[in-house]
Structure formats: C-alpha cells, structure tokens
PDB file of C-alpha atoms in Angstrom:
ATOM      1  CA  UNK G   9      50.372  28.320 109.368  1.00 65.00           C
ATOM      2  CA  UNK G  10      52.776  28.881 106.494  1.00 88.00           C
ATOM      3  CA  UNK G  11      52.732  32.645 107.127  1.00 88.00           C
ATOM      4  CA  UNK G  12      53.735  32.198 110.774  1.00 89.00           C
ATOM      5  CA  UNK G  13      56.561  29.896 109.708  1.00 88.00           C
ATOM      6  CA  UNK G  14      57.884  32.494 107.275  1.00 90.00           C
ATOM      7  CA  UNK G  15      57.747  35.223 109.933  1.00 89.00           C
ATOM      8  CA  UNK G  16      59.559  32.984 112.425  1.00 91.00           C
ATOM      9  CA  UNK G  17      62.180  32.125 109.805  1.00 90.00           C
ATOM     10  CA  UNK G  18      62.771  35.817 109.041  1.00 87.00           C
ATOM     11  CA  UNK G  19      63.099  36.595 112.752  1.00 86.00           C
ATOM     12  CA  UNK G  20      65.679  33.851 113.269  1.00 86.00           C
ATOM     13  CA  UNK G  21      67.608  34.994 110.193  1.00 84.00           C
ATOM     14  CA  UNK G  22      67.605  38.604 111.385  1.00 80.00           C
ATOM     15  CA  UNK G  23      68.688  37.724 114.914  1.00 79.00           C
ATOM     16  CA  UNK G  24      71.353  35.096 114.270  1.00 77.00           C
ATOM     17  CA  UNK G  25      72.490  35.188 110.639  1.00 76.00           C
ATOM     18  CA  UNK G  26      72.256  38.805 109.489  1.00 75.00           C
ATOM     19  CA  UNK G  27      72.998  40.466 112.825  1.00 73.00           C
ATOM     20  CA  UNK G  28      75.560  43.282 112.504  1.00 68.00           C
ATOM     21  CA  UNK G  29      76.926  42.847 116.011  1.00 65.00           C
ATOM     22  CA  UNK G  30      77.279  39.076 116.022  1.00 65.00           C
ATOM     23  CA  UNK G  31      78.360  38.684 112.403  1.00 65.00           C
ATOM     24  CA  UNK G  32      80.683  41.631 111.870  1.00 64.00           C
ATOM     25  CA  UNK G  33      81.679  42.585 115.435  1.00 64.00           C
ATOM     26  CA  UNK G  34      80.503  46.148 114.922  1.00 60.00           C
ATOM     27  CA  UNK G  35      79.358  48.059 117.955  1.00 58.00           C
ATOM     28  CA  UNK G  36      80.818  45.468 120.267  1.00 63.00           C
ATOM     29  CA  UNK G  37      81.443  47.844 123.179  1.00 63.00           C
ATOM     30  CA  UNK G  38      77.772  48.692 123.854  1.00 60.00           C
ATOM     31  CA  UNK G  39      76.780  45.095 123.142  1.00 62.00           C
ATOM     32  CA  UNK G  40      79.102  43.723 125.804  1.00 66.00           C
ATOM     33  CA  UNK G  41      77.913  46.359 128.239  1.00 63.00           C
ATOM     34  CA  UNK G  42      81.168  48.027 129.156  1.00 64.00           C
ATOM     35  CA  UNK G  43      79.331  51.077 130.397  1.00 66.00           C
ATOM     36  CA  UNK G  44      77.505  50.744 133.712  1.00 71.00           C
ATOM     37  CA  UNK G  45      75.906  54.200 133.696  1.00 77.00           C
ATOM     38  CA  UNK G  46      72.673  54.778 131.815  1.00 77.00           C
ATOM     39  CA  UNK G  47      73.757  58.137 130.355  1.00 79.00           C
ATOM     40  CA  UNK G  48      76.977  56.860 128.835  1.00 77.00           C
ATOM     41  CA  UNK G  49      75.336  53.631 127.638  1.00 75.00           C
ATOM     42  CA  UNK G  50      72.543  55.614 125.977  1.00 81.00           C
ATOM     43  CA  UNK G  51      75.040  57.950 124.324  1.00 83.00           C
ATOM     44  CA  UNK G  52      77.144  55.068 123.089  1.00 80.00           C
ATOM     45  CA  UNK G  53      74.064  53.260 121.790  1.00 79.00           C
ATOM     46  CA  UNK G  54      72.914  56.352 119.901  1.00 86.00           C
ATOM     47  CA  UNK G  55      76.405  56.780 118.442  1.00 84.00           C
ATOM     48  CA  UNK G  56      76.408  53.179 117.214  1.00 79.00           C
ATOM     49  CA  UNK G  57      72.946  53.581 115.679  1.00 84.00           C
ATOM     50  CA  UNK G  58      74.056  56.783 113.923  1.00 90.00           C
ATOM     51  CA  UNK G  59      77.254  55.256 112.544  1.00 84.00           C
ATOM     52  CA  UNK G  60      75.499  52.080 111.378  1.00 83.00           C
ATOM     53  CA  UNK G  61      72.761  54.107 109.671  1.00 89.00           C
ATOM     54  CA  UNK G  62      75.243  56.376 107.900  1.00 92.00           C
ATOM     55  CA  UNK G  63      77.444  53.461 106.829  1.00 88.00           C
ATOM     56  CA  UNK G  64      74.451  51.539 105.474  1.00 89.00           C
ATOM     57  CA  UNK G  65      73.154  54.606 103.632  1.00 93.00           C
ATOM     58  CA  UNK G  66      76.481  55.372 101.970  1.00 92.00           C
ATOM     59  CA  UNK G  67      77.012  51.721 101.078  1.00 91.00           C
ATOM     60  CA  UNK G  68      73.574  51.569  99.447  1.00 92.00           C
ATOM     61  CA  UNK G  69      74.222  54.795  97.516  1.00 94.00           C
ATOM     62  CA  UNK G  70      77.583  53.575  96.231  1.00 94.00           C
ATOM     63  CA  UNK G  71      76.137  50.204  95.262  1.00 93.00           C
ATOM     64  CA  UNK G  72      73.032  51.617  93.568  1.00 94.00           C
ATOM     65  CA  UNK G  73      74.478  54.613  91.742  1.00 95.00           C
ATOM     66  CA  UNK G  74      78.063  53.565  91.066  1.00 92.00           C
ATOM     67  CA  UNK G  75      78.591  49.818  91.059  1.00 91.00           C
ATOM     68  CA  UNK G  76      75.350  48.673  89.426  1.00 92.00           C
ATOM     69  CA  UNK G  77      75.487  51.161  86.495  1.00 91.00           C
ATOM     70  CA  UNK G  78      79.119  50.200  85.843  1.00 90.00           C
ATOM     71  CA  UNK G  79      78.236  46.483  86.091  1.00 87.00           C
ATOM     72  CA  UNK G  80      80.847  45.906  88.785  1.00 85.00           C
TER      73      UNK G  80
END
C-alpha cells in the first residue's frame, strides 16, 4: 500500500506542483486551445515540446558542467 501512495504522491506533484504550463506559464497558447484546427494545434504542440526539450537540455548542461564545477 505504501508503494501505491508514493506513486500517487508523485503523480499529484507532477501534475499540480511541477507542471511547466501551470507553474511557469510556458506554452500557454496550446494549453488554452487557441487553435481549433488539428493541423495547427499539432504543429504548435510539437513546437512547444521541442522548445521545452531544448531549454531543459541546455539548462541541465549549464548546471552540470558550468555551475556545479565552479560551486555557484
């Protein structure tokens, strides 16, 4: 039962506390659903996923290889 509680806790944290869209207002346009057409919504969703992935990757690289070695 403890395992299920931990999984549920992680799911709630991921959805409500550490959610990029709700916490940082990133990618708000596709979240609100401004686009009514499937093609443009899919394109905008893919663009948001790409930008979020690149931003997270570069942030991790800077943190790991620059800030941590310099103790900043």
